[in-house]
Short mmCIF file of C-alpha atoms and ligand atoms in Angstrom, two decimals:
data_model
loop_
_atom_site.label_atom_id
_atom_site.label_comp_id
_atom_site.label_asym_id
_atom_site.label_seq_id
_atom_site.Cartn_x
_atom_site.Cartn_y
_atom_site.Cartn_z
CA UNK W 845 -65.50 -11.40 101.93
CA UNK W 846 -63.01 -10.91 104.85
CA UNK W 847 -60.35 -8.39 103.45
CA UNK W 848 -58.35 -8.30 106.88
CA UNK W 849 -54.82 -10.26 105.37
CA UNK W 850 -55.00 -8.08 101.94
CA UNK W 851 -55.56 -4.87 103.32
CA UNK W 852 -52.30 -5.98 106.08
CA UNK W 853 -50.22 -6.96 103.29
CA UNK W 854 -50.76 -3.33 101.31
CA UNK W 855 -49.90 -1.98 104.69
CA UNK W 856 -47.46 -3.57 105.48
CA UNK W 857 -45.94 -1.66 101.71
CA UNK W 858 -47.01 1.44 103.05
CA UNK W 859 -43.66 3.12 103.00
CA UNK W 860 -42.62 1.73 100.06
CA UNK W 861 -45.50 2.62 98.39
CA UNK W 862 -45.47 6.85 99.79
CA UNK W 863 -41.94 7.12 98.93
CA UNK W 864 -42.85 6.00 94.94
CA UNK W 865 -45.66 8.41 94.88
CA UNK W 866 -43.25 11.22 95.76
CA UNK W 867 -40.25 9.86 93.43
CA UNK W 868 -42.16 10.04 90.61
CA UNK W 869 -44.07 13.28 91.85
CA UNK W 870 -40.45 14.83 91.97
CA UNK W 871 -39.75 13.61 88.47
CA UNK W 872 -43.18 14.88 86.55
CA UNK W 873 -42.84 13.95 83.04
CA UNK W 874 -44.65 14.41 80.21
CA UNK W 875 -47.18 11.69 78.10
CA UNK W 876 -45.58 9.13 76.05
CA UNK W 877 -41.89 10.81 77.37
CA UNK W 878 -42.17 9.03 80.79
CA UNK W 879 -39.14 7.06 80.72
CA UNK W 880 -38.17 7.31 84.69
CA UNK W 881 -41.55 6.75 86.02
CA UNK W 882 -42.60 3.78 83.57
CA UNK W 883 -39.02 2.42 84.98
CA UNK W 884 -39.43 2.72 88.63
CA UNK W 885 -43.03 1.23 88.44
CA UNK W 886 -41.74 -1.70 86.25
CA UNK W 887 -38.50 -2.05 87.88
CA UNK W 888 -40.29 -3.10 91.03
CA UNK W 889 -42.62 -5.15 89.84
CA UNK W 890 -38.98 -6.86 87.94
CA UNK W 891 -37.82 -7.13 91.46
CA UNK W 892 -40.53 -8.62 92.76
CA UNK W 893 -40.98 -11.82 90.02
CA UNK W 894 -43.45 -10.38 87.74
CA UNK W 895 -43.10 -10.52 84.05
CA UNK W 896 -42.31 -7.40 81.97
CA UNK W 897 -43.57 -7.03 78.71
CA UNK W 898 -42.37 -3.16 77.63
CA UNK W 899 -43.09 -1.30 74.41
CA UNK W 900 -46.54 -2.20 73.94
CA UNK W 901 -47.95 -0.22 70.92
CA UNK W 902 -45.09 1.10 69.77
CA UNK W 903 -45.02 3.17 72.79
CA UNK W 904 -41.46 3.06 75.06
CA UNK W 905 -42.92 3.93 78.16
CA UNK W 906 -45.92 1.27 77.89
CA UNK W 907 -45.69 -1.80 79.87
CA UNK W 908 -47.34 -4.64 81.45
CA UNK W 909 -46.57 -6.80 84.49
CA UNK W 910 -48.20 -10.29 85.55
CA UNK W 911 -47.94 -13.04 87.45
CA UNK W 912 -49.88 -15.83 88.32
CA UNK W 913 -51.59 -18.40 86.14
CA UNK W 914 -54.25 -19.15 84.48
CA UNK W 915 -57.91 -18.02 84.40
CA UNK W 916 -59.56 -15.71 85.80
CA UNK W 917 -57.17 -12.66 84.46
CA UNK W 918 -57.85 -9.74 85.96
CA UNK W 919 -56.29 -6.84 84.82
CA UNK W 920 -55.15 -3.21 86.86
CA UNK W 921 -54.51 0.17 85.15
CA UNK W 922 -51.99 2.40 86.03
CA UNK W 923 -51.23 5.91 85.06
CA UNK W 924 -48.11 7.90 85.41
CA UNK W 925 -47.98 11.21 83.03
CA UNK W 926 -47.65 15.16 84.02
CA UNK W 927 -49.20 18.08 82.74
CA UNK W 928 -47.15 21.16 81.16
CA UNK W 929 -47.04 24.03 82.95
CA UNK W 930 -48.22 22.94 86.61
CA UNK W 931 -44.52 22.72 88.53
CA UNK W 932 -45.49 23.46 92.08
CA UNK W 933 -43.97 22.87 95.31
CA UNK W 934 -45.88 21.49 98.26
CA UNK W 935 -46.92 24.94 99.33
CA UNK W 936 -50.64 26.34 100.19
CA UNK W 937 -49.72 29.46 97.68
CA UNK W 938 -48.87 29.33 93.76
CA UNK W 939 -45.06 28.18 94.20
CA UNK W 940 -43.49 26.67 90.80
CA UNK W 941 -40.59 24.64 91.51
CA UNK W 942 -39.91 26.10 88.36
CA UNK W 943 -41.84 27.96 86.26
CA UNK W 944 -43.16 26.02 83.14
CA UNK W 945 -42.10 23.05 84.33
CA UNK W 946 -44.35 19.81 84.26
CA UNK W 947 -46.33 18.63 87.79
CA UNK W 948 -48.54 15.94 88.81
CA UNK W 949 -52.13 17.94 88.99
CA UNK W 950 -54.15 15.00 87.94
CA UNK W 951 -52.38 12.26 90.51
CA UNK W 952 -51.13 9.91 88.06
CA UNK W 953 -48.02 9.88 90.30
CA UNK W 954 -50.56 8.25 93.20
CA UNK W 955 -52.61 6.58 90.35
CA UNK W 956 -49.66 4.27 88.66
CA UNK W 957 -48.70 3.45 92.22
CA UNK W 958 -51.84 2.64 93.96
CA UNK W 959 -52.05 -0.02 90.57
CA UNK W 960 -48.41 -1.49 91.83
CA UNK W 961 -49.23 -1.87 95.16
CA UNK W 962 -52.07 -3.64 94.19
CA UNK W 963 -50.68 -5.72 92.07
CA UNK W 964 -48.15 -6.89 94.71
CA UNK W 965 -51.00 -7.22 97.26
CA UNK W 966 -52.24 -9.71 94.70
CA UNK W 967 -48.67 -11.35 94.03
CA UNK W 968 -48.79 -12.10 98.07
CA UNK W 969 -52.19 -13.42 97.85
CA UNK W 970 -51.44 -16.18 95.09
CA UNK W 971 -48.15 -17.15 96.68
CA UNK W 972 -50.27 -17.75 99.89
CA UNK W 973 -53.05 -19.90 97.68
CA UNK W 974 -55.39 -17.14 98.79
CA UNK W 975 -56.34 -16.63 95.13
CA UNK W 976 -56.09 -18.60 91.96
CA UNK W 977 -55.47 -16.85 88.46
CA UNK W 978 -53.50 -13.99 86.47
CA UNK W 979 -53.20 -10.34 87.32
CA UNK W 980 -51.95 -7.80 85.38
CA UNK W 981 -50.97 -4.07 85.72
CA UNK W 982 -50.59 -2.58 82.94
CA UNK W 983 -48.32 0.49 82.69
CA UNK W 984 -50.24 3.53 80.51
CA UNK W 985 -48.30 6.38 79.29
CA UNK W 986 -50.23 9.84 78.00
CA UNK W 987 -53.84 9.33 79.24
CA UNK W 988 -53.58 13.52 79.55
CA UNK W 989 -53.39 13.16 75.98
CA UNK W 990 -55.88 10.15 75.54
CA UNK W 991 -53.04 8.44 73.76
CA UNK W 992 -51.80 5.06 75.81
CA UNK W 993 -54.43 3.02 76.54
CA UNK W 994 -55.87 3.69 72.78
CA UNK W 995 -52.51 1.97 71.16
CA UNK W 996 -52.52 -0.35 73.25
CA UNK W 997 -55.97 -1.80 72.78
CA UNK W 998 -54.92 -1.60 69.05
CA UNK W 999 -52.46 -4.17 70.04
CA UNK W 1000 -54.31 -6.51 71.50
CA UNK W 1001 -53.06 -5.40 75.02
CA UNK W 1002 -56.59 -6.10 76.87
CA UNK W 1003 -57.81 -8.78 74.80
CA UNK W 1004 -56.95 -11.42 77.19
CA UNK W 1005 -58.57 -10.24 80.28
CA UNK W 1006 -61.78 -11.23 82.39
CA UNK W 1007 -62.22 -7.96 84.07
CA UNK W 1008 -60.40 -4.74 84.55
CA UNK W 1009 -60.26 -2.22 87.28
CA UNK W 1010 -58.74 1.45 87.97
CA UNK W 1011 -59.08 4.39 89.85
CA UNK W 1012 -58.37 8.19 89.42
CA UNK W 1013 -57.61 10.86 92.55
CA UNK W 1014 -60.18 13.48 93.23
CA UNK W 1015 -61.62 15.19 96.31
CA UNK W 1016 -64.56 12.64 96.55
CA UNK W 1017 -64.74 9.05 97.02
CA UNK W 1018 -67.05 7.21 95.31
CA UNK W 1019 -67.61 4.48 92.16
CA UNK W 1020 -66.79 6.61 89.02
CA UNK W 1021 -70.24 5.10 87.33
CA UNK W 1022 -70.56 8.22 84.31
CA UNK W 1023 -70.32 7.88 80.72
CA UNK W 1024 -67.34 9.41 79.07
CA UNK W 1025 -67.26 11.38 75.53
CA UNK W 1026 -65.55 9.51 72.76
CA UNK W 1027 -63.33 11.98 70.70
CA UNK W 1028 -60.67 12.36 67.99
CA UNK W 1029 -57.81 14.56 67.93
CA UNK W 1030 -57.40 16.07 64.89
CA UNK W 1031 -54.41 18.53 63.30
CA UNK W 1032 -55.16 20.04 60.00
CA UNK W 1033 -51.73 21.38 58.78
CA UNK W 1034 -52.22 23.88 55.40
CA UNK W 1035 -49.29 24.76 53.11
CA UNK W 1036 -49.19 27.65 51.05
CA UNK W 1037 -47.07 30.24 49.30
CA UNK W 1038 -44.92 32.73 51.16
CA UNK W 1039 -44.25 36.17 49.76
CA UNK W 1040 -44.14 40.05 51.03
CA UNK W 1041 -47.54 40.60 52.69
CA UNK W 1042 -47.34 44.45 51.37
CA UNK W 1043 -44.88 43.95 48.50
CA UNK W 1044 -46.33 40.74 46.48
CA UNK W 1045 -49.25 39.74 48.72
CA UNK W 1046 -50.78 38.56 45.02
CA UNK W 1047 -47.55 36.14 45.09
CA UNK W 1048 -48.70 34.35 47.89
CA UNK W 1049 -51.22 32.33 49.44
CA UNK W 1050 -51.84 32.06 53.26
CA UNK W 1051 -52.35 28.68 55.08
CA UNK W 1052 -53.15 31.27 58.23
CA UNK W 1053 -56.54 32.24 56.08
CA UNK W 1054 -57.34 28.54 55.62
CA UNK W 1055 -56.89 28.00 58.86
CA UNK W 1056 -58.74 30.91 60.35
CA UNK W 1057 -61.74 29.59 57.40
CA UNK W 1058 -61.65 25.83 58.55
CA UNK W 1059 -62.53 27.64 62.21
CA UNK W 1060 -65.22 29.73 60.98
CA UNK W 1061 -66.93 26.52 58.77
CA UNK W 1062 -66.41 24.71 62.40
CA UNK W 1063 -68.45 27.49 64.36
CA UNK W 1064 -71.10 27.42 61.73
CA UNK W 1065 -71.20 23.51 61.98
CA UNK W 1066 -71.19 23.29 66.05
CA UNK W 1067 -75.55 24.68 65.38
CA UNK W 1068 -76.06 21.58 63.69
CA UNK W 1069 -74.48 18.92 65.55
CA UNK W 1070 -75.94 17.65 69.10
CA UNK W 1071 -75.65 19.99 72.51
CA UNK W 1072 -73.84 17.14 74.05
CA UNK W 1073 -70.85 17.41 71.62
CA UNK W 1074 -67.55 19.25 72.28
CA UNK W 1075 -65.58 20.57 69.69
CA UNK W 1076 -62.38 22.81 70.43
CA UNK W 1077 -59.31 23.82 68.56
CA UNK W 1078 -56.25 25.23 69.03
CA UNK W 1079 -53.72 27.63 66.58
CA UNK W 1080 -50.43 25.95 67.47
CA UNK W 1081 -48.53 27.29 64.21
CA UNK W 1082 -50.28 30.31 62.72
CA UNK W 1083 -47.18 31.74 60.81
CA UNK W 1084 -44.67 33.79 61.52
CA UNK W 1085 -43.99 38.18 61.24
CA UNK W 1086 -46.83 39.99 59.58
CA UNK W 1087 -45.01 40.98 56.76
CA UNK W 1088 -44.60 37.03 55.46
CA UNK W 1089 -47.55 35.60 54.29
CA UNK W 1090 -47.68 32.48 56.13
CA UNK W 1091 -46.94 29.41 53.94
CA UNK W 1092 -47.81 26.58 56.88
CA UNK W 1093 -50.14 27.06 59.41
CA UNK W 1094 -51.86 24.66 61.35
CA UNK W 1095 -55.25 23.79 63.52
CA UNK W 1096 -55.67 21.09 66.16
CA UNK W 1097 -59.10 19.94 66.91
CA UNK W 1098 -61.00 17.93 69.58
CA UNK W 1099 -64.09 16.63 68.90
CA UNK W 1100 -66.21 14.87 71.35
CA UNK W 1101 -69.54 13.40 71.23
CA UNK W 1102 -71.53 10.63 73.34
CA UNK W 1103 -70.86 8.02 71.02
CA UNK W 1104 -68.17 6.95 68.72
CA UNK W 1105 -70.12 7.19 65.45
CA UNK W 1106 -71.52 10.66 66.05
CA UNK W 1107 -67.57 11.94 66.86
CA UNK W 1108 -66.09 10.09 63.46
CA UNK W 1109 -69.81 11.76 61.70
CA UNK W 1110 -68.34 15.47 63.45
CA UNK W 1111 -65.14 14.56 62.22
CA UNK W 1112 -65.85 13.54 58.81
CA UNK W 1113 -67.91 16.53 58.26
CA UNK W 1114 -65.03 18.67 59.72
CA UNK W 1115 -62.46 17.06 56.69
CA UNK W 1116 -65.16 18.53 54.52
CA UNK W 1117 -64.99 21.64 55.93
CA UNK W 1118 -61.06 21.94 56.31
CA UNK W 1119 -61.07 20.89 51.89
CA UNK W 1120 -63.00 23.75 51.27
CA UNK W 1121 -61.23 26.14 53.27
CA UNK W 1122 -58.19 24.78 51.35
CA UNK W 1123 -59.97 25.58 48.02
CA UNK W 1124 -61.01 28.53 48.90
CA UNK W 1125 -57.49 29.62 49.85
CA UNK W 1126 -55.32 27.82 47.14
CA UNK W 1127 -53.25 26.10 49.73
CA UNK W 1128 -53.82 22.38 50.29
CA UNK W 1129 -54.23 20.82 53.40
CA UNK W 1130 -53.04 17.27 55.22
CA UNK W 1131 -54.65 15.93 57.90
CA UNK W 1132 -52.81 14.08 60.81
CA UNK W 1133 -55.02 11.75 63.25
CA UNK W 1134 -53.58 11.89 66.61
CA UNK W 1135 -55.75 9.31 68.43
CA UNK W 1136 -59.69 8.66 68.91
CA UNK W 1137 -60.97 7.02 72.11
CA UNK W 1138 -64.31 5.67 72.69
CA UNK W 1139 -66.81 6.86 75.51
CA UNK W 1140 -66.58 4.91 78.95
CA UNK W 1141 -69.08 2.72 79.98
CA UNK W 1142 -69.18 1.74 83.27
CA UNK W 1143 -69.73 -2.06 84.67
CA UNK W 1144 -72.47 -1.82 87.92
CA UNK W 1145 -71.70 -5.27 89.09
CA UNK W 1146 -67.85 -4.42 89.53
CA UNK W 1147 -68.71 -1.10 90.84
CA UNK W 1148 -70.94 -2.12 93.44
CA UNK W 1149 -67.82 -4.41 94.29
CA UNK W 1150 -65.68 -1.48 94.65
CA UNK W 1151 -67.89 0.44 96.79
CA UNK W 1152 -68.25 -2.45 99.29
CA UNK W 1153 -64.38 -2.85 99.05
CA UNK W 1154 -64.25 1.12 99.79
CA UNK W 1155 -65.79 1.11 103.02
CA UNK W 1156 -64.47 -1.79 104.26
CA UNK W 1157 -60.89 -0.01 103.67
CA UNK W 1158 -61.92 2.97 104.93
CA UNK W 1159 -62.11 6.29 105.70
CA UNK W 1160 -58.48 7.28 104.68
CA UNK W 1161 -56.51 7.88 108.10
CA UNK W 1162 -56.39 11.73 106.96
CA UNK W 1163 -54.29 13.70 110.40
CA UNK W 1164 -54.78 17.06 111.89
CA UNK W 1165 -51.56 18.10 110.22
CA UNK W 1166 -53.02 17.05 106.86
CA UNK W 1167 -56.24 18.73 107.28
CA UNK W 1168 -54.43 21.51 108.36
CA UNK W 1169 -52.53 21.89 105.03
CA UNK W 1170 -55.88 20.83 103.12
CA UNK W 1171 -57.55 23.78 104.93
CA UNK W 1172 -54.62 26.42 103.79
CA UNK W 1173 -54.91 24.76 100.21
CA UNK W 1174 -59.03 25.18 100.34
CA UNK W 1175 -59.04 28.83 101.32
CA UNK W 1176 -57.52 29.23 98.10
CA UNK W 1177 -60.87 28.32 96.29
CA UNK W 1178 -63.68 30.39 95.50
CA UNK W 1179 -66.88 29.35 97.22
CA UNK W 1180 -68.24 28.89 94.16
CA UNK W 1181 -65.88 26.41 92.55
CA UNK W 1182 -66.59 24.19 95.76
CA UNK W 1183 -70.35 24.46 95.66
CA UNK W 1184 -70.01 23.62 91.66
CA UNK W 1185 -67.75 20.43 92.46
CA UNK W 1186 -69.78 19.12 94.92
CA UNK W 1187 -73.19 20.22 93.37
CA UNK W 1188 -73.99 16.64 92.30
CA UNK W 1189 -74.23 14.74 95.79
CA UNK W 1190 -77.33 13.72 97.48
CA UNK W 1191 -78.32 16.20 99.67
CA UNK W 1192 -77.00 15.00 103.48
CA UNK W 1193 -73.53 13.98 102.12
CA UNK W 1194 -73.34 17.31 100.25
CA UNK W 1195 -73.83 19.47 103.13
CA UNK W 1196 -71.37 17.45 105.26
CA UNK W 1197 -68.55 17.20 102.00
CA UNK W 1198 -68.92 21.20 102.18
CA UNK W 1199 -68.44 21.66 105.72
CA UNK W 1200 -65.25 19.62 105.50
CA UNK W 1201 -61.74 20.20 104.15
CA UNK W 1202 -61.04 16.34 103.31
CA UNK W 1203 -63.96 14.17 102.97
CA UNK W 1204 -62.52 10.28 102.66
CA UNK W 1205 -65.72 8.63 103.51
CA UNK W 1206 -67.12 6.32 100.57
CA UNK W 1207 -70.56 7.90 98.60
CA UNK W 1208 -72.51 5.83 96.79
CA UNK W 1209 -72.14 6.27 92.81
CA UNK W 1210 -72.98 10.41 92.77
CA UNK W 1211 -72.41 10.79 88.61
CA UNK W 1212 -74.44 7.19 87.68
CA UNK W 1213 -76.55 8.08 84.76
CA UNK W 1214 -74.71 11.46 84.15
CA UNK W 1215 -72.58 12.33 81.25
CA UNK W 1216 -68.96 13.85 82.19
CA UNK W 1217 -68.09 16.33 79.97
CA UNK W 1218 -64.77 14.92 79.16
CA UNK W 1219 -63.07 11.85 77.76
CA UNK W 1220 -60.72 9.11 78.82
CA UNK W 1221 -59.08 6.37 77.29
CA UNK W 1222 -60.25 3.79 80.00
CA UNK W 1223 -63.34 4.16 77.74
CA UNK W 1224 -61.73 1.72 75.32
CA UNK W 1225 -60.99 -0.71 77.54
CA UNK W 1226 -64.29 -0.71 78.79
CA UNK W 1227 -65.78 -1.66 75.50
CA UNK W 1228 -63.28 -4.74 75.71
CA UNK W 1229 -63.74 -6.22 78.94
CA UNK W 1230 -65.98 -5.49 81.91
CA UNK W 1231 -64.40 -2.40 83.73
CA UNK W 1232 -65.02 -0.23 86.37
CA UNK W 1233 -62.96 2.40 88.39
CA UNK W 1234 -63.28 4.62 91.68
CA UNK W 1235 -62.77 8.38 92.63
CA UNK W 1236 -60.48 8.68 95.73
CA UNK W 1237 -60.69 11.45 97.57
CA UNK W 1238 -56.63 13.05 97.60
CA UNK W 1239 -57.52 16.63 97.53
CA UNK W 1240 -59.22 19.37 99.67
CA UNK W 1241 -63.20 19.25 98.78
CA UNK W 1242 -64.29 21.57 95.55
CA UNK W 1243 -60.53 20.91 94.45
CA UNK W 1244 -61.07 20.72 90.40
CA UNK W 1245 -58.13 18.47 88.57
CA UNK W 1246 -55.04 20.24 86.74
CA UNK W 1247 -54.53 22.86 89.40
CA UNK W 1248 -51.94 23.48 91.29
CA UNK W 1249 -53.72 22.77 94.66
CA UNK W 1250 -54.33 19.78 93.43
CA UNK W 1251 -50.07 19.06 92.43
CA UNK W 1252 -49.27 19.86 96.14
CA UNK W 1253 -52.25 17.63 97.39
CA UNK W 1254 -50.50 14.87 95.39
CA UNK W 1255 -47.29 15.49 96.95
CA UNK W 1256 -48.09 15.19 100.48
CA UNK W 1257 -51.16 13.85 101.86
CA UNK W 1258 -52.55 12.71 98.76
CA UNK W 1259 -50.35 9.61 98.91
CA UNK W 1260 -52.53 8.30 101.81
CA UNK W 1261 -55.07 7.90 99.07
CA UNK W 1262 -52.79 5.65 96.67
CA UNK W 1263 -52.31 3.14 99.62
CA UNK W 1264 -56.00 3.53 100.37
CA UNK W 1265 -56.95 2.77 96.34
CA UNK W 1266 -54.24 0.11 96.51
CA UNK W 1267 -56.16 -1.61 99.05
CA UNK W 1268 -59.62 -1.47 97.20
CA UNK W 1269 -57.93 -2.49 93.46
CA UNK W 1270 -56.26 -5.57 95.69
CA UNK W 1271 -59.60 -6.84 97.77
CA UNK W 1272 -61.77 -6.32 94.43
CA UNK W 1273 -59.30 -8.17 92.08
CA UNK W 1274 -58.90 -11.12 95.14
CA UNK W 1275 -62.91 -11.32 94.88
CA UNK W 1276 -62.91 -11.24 91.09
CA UNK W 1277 -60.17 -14.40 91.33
CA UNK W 1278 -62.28 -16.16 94.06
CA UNK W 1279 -65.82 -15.57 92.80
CA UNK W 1280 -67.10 -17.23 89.42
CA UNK W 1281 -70.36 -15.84 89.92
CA UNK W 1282 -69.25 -12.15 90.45
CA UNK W 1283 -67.52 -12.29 87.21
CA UNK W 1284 -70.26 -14.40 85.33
CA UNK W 1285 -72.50 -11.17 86.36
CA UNK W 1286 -70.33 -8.76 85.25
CA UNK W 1287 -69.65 -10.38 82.03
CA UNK W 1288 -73.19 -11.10 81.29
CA UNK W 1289 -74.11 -7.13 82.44
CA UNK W 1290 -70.97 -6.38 79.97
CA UNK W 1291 -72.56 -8.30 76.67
CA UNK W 1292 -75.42 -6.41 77.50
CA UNK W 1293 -73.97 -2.95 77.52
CA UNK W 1294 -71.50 -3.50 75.01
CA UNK W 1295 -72.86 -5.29 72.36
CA UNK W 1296 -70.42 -4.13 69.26
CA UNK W 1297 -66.97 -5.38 69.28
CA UNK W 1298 -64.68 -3.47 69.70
CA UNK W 1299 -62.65 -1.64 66.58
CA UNK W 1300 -59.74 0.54 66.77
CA UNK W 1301 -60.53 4.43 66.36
CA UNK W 1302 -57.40 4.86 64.53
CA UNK W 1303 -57.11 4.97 60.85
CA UNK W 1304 -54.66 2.18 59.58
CA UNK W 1305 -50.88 3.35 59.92
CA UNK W 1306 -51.82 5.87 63.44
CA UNK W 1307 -48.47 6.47 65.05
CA UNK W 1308 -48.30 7.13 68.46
CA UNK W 1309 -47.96 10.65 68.55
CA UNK W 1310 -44.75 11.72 69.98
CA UNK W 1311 -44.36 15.17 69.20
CA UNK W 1312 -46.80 16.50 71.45
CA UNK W 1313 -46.50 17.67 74.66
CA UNK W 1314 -50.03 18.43 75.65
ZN1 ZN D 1913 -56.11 12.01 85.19
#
């Protein structure tokens, strides 16, 4: 399908679009605590005749916005949460705007946007009776925390739709076609007795030695689970001064597997494990779910869409001056990080991503079939309606995620790539509208690949959960 008038009418919101990509990149704020950027995003959609629906899943900075009518509904995801830590000013050397501040080093601040302009692109198109249906972005708080998109499905957020679509910055561009883990967060929070560690240590009993037990049961456990699980913890309250025996103490665990049942297996095994380390101590112990997402699976009909829709938007109009700044920002990378992040592409493309410092041009899927050793809450939308998503390529090649190369990529030239994934999300959701056989294929391909239905990870009575900042 000719893609000329779309792709002209996200242009044509090309300013617009850059200048909310730096707002919000100048505002980084923290999952679930996102109260500026969650109101920009929906504010313009407001403005531009959509209709708000905010607070979904108990969550403030949640939202939705749609216009249009009727069937097909095709729904756009949009991200818009910092990481701790990562302040950084657009600067080819570590530069904190200030130091321990948040910053955008995953690119929600292009990723939310990219979902707007789409969105609008899509607004145009229906006005025009270009398109016929319902679109929908849908404003996701805390993905760095796998939180949003998890309460929202719980609330029937996604139930409605006929297809769903996203993106996520990287240095490549290609379909993002691999499977996800599934995973639960976990905190295990032990109470016992305080008392003078030398005076009356037999007065007291330490939730510091359940703790550090419920760690040592989990490295015994790790030899009997499968190689492709991941479980990490953390020690985010392990007492106080030595000379208190520490009455709370607490662990916070991630557990990720291929499939759901095998995490909430992990998990269950790991409540065993955190009882006994209370019995053994004389404390007792409470356990506090967090969230649980399920593993991605990725649609190949909608995919294959996107990659069509990828060239015919591309390359991204990357400058000298930008690949000037990419270069200064790449030197900054060990040769082996680069040769590790670009590892998995065919051979001719590989050679050619290495010898370049931006490298736009749309690859064929290179992670179909793999497993990425991480999780996402996209993964539960995708076991609710057929969805697929797309790497973009906004940083210097071998750039990983969550650095701070990658939080002054996102506040320059990076926003070329938001307009650029704008532009894909629009023309794939205008052929998704237009098609019925396009979506007929991806919904059969979907009750193929997902043949469960879908059930919340959370135990009954999961709050969202606010107090953390990770
Ligand atoms: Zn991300």
């Amino acid at each position: 399908m000719n893609h000329d008038e779309t792709f002209e009418t996200v242009e044509s919101l090309n300013a617009e679009l850059v200048s909310l990509t730096r707002e919000l990149w100048e505002n980084p704020e923290l999952g679930l605590h996102e109260t500026a950027s969650a109101e920009l995003l929906s504010s313009v959609l407001r403005d531009a005749g959509f209709e708000i629906t905010e607070g979904i899943g108990g969550m403030p900075t949640a939202f939705s916005a749609t216009y249009g009518n009727g069937e097909p509904h095709i729904g756009i995801l949009g991200e818009y949460d910092a990481l701790p830590g990562l302040s950084q000013e657009v600067s080819a050397t570590r530069d904190p705007v200030e130091r321990g501040d948040p910053g955008h080093g995953c690119g929600h601040n292009l990723f939310g946007v990219a979902g707007v302009g789409a969105a609008l692109a899509m607004k145009r198109a229906i006005d025009d009776g270009r398109a016929t249906g319902t679109v929908t972005f849908f404003g996701c708080p805390a993905e760095e925390i796998l939180v949003g998109k998890v309460f929202m499905a719980r609330d029937g957020a996604f139930d409605d739709l006929d297809a769903a679509l996203t993106w996520h910055p990287s240095h490549l561009s290609a379909p993002f076609m691999a499977q996800t883990l599934a995973m639960n967060s976990v905190e295990y929070n032990f109470t016992g007795e305080s008392a003078h560690a030398a005076d009356s240590p037999q007065s007291g009993r330490s939730a510091l030695d359940a703790v550090e037990l419920l760690n040592t049961g989990a490295e015994f456990m790790r030899e009997h689970v499968s190689d492709d699980a991941r479980i990490h913890y953390t020690i985010p309250d392990g007492g106080g001064a030595p000379n208190v025996v520490p009455a709370e103490a607490t662990a916070w665990y991630y557990v990720r597997a291929p499939t759901r049942a095998e995490v909430d297996r992990i998990t269950d095994w790991l409540d065993d494990v955190a009882e006994g380390a209370a019995m053994m101590t004389q404390t007792t112990v409470e356990r506090q779910f967090h969230t649980g997402c399920y593993d991605y699976v990725a649609n190949d009909t909608l995919s294959e869409k996107l990659l069509e829709n990828m060239r015919l938007a591309g390359p991204i109009p990357y400058t000298d001056d930008d690949r000037e700044f990419a270069a200064e920002l790449q030197e900054t990378l060990s040769q082996e990080t680069i040769e590790a992040r670009t590892a998995q592409l065919p051979e001719g493309p590989r050679e050619e991503a290495r010898q370049s410092v931006l490298y736009p041009d749309a690859q064929p899927s290179y992670d179909v079939g793999t497993v990425l050793n991480g999780s996402t809450d996209v993964g539960d939308v995708s076991w609710i309606t057929p969805t697929a998503q797309f790497w973009a390529a906004s940083w210097p090649v071998g750039t990983p995620s969550h650095t701070w190369q990658a939080v002054a990529s996102n506040g320059s030239f990076g926003a070329k790539a938001a307009v650029y994934a704008a532009k894909v999300l629009a023309a794939t959701t205008l052929d998704l509208c237009n098609d019925d056989d396009l979506l007929a294929e991806a919904r059969n391909e979907f009750e193929e690949t997902v043949p469960n239905e879908y059930e919340t990870a959370l135990p009954e009575g999961t709050e969202p959960p606010f107090h953390l900042t990770l």
